[in-house]
mmCIF file of N, CA and C in Angstrom:
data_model
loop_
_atom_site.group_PDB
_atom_site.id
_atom_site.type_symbol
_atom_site.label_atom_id
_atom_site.label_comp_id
_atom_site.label_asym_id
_atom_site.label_seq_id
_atom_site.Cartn_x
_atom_site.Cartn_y
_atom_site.Cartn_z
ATOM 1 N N UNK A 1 0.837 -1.197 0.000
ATOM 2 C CA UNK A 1 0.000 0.000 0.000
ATOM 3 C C UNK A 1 0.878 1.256 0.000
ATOM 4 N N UNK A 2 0.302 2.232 -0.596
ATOM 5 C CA UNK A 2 1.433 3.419 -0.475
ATOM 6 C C UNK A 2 1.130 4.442 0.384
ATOM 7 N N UNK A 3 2.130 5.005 1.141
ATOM 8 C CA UNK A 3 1.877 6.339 2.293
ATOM 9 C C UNK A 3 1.348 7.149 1.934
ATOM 10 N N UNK A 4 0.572 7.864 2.808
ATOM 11 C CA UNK A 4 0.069 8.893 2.715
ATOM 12 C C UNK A 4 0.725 9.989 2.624
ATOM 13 N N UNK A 5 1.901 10.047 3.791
ATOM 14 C CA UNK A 5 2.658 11.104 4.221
ATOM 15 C C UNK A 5 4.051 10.262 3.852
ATOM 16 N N UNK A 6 4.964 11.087 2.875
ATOM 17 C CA UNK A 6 6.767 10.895 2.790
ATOM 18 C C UNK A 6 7.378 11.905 3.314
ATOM 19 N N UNK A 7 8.485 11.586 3.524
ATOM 20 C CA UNK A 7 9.299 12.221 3.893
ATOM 21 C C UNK A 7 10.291 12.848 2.869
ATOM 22 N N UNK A 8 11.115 13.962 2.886
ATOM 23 C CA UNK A 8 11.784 14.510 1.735
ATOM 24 C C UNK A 8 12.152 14.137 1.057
ATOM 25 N N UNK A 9 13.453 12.930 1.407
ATOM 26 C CA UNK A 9 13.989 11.770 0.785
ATOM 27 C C UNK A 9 13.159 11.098 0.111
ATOM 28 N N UNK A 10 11.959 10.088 0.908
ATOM 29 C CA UNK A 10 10.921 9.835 0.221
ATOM 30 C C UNK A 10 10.333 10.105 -1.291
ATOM 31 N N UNK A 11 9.949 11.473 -0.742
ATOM 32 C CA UNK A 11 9.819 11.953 -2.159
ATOM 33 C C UNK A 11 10.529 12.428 -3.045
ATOM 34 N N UNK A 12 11.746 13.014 -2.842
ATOM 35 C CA UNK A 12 12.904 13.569 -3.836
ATOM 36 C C UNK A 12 13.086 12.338 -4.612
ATOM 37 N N UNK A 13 12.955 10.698 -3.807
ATOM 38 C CA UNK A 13 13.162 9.846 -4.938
ATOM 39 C C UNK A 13 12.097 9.129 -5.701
ATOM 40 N N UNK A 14 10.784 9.391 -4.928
ATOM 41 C CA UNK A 14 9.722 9.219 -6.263
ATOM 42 C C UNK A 14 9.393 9.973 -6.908
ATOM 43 N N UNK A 15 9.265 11.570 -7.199
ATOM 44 C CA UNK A 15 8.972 12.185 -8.005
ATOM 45 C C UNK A 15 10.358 13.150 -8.711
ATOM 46 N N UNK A 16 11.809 12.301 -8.035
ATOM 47 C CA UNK A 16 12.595 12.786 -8.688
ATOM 48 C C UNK A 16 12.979 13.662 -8.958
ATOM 49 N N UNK A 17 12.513 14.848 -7.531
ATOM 50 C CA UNK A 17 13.163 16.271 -7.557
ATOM 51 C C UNK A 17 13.941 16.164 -6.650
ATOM 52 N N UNK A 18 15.024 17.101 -6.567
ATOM 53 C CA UNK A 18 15.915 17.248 -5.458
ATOM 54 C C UNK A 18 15.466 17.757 -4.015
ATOM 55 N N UNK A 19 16.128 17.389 -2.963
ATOM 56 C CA UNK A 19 15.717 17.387 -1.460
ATOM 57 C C UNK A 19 15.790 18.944 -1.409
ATOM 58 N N UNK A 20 16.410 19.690 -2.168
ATOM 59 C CA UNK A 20 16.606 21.171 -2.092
ATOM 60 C C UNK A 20 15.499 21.718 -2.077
ATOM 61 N N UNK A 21 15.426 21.515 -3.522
ATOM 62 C CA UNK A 21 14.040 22.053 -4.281
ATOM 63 C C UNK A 21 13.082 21.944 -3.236
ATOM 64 N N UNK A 22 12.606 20.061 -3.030
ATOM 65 C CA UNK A 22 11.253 20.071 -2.232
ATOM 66 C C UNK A 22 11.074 20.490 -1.230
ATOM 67 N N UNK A 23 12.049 21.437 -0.357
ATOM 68 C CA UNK A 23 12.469 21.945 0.609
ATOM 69 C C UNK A 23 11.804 23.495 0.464
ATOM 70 N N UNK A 24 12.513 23.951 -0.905
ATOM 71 C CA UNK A 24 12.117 25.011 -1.191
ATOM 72 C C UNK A 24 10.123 25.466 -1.997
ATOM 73 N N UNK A 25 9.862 24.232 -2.094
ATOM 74 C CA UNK A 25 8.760 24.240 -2.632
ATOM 75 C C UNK A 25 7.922 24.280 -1.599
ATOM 76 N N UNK A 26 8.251 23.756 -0.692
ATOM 77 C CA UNK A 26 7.160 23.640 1.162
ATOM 78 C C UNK A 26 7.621 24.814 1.447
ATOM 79 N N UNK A 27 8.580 25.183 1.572
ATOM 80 C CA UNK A 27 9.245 26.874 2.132
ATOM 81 C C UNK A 27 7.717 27.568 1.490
ATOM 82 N N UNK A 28 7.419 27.740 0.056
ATOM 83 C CA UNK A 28 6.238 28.415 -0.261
ATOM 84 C C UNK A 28 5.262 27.863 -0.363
ATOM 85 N N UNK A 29 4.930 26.967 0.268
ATOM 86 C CA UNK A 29 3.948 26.482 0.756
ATOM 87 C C UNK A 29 2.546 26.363 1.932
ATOM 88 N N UNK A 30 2.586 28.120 1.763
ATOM 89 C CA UNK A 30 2.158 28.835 2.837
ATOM 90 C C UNK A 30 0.793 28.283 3.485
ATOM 91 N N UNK A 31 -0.276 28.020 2.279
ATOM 92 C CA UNK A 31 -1.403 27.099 3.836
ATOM 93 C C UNK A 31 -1.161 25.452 3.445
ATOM 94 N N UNK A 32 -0.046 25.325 3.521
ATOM 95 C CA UNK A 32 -0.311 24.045 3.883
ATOM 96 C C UNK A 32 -0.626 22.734 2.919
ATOM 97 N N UNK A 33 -0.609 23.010 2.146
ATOM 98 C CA UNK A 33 -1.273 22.027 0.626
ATOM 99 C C UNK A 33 -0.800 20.535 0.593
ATOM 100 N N UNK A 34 0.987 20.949 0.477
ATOM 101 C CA UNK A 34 1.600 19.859 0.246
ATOM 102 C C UNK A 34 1.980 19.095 1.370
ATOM 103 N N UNK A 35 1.936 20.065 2.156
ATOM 104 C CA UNK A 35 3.007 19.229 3.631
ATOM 105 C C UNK A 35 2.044 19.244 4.945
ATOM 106 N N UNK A 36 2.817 18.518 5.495
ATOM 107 C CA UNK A 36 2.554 18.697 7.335
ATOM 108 C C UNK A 36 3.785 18.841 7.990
ATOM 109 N N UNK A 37 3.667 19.409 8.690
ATOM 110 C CA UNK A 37 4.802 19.542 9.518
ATOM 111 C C UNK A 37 4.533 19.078 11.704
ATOM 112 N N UNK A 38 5.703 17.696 11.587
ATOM 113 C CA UNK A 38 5.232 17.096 12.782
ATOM 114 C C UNK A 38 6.532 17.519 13.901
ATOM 115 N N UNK A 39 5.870 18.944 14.769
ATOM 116 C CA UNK A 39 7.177 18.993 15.329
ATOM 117 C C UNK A 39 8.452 19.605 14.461
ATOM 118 N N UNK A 40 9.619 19.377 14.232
ATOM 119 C CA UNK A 40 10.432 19.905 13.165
ATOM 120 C C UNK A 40 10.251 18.892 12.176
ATOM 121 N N UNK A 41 9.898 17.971 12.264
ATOM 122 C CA UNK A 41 9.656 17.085 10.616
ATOM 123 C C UNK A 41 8.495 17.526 9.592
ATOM 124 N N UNK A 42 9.071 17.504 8.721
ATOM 125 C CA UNK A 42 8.784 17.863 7.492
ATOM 126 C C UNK A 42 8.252 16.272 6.569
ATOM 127 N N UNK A 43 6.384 16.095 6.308
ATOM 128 C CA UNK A 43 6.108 15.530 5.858
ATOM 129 C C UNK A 43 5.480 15.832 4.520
ATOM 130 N N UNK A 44 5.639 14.874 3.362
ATOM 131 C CA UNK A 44 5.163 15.743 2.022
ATOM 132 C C UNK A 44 3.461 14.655 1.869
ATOM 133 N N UNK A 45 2.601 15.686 1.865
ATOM 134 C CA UNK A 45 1.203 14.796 1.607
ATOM 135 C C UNK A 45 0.947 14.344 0.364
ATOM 136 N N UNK A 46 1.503 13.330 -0.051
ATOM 137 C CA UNK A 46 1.577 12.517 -1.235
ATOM 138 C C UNK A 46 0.277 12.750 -2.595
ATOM 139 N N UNK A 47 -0.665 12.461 -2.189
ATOM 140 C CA UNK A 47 -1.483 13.263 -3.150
ATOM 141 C C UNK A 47 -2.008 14.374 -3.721
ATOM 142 N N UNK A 48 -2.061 15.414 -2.847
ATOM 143 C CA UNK A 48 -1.838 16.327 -3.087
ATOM 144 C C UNK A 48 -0.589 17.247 -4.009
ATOM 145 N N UNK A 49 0.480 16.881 -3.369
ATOM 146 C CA UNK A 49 1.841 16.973 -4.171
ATOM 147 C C UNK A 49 2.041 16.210 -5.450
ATOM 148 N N UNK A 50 1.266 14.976 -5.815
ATOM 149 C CA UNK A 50 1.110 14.490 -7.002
ATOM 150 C C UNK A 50 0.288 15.335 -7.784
ATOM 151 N N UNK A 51 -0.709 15.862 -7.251
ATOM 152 C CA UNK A 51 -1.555 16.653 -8.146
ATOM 153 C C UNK A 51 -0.800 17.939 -8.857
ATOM 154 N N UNK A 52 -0.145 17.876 -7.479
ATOM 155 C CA UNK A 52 0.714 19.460 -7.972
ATOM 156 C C UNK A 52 1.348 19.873 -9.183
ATOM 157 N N UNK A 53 2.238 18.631 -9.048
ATOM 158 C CA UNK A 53 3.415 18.185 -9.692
ATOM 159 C C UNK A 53 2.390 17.665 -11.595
ATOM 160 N N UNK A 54 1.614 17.370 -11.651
ATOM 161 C CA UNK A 54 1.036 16.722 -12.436
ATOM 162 C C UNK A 54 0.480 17.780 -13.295
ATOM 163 N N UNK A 55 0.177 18.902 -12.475
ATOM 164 C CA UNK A 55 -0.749 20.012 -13.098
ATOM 165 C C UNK A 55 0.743 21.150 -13.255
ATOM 166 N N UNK A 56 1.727 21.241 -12.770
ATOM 167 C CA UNK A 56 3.078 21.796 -13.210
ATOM 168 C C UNK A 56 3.462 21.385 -14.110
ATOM 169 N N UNK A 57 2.948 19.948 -14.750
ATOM 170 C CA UNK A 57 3.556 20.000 -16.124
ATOM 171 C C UNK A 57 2.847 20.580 -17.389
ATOM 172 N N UNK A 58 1.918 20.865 -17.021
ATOM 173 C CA UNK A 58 0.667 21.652 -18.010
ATOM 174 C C UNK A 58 0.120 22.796 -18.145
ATOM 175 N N UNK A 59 1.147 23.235 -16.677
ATOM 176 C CA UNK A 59 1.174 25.201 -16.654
ATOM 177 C C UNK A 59 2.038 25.675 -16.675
ATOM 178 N N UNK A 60 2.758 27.022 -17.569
ATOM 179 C CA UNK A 60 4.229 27.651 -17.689
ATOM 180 C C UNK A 60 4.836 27.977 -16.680
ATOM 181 N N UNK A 61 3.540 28.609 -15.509
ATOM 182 C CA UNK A 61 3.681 29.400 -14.383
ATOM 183 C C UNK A 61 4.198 28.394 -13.233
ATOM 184 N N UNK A 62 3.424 27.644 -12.889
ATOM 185 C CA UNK A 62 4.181 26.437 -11.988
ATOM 186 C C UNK A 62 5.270 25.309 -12.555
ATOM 187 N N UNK A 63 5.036 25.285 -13.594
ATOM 188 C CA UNK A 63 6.722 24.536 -14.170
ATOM 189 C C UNK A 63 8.117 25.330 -14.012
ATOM 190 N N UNK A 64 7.670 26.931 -14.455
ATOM 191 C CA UNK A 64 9.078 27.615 -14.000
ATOM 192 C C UNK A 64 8.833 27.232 -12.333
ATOM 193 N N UNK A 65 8.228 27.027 -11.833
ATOM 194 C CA UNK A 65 8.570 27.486 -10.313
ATOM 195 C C UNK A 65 9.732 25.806 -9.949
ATOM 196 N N UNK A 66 9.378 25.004 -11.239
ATOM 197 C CA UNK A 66 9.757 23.857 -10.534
ATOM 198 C C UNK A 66 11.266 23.617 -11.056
ATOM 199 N N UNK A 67 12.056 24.877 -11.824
ATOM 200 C CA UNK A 67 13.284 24.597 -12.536
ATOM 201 C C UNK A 67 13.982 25.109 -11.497
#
């Protein structure tokens, strides 16, 4: 079954962005969409962030955000 919630690593290696980036992508991630945050951990909410990522490839505006 697959998680709900990954972790950076996690996801830097299934959707194959760097731990930087997804770092920097939750940084603007102001209410909350993609992540949770437990304590100082940093969790990425897997579907949501798929959606994201899915609909960044089909808009100019969120694809630059993702170079």
């Amino acid at each position: 079954s697959e998680k709900i919630l990954l972790s950076i690593s996690e996801a830097s290696e299934i959707f194959g962005i760097g731990q930087h980036r997804l770092r920097r992508i939750i940084y603007d991630d102001y209410n909350c969409k993609y992540h949770l945050t437990v304590g100082r951990v940093i969790k990425i909410k897997r579907k949501p962030f798929e959606e994201y990522i899915n609909l960044s490839l089909y808009t100019s505006d969120a694809a630059d955000d993702l170079i």
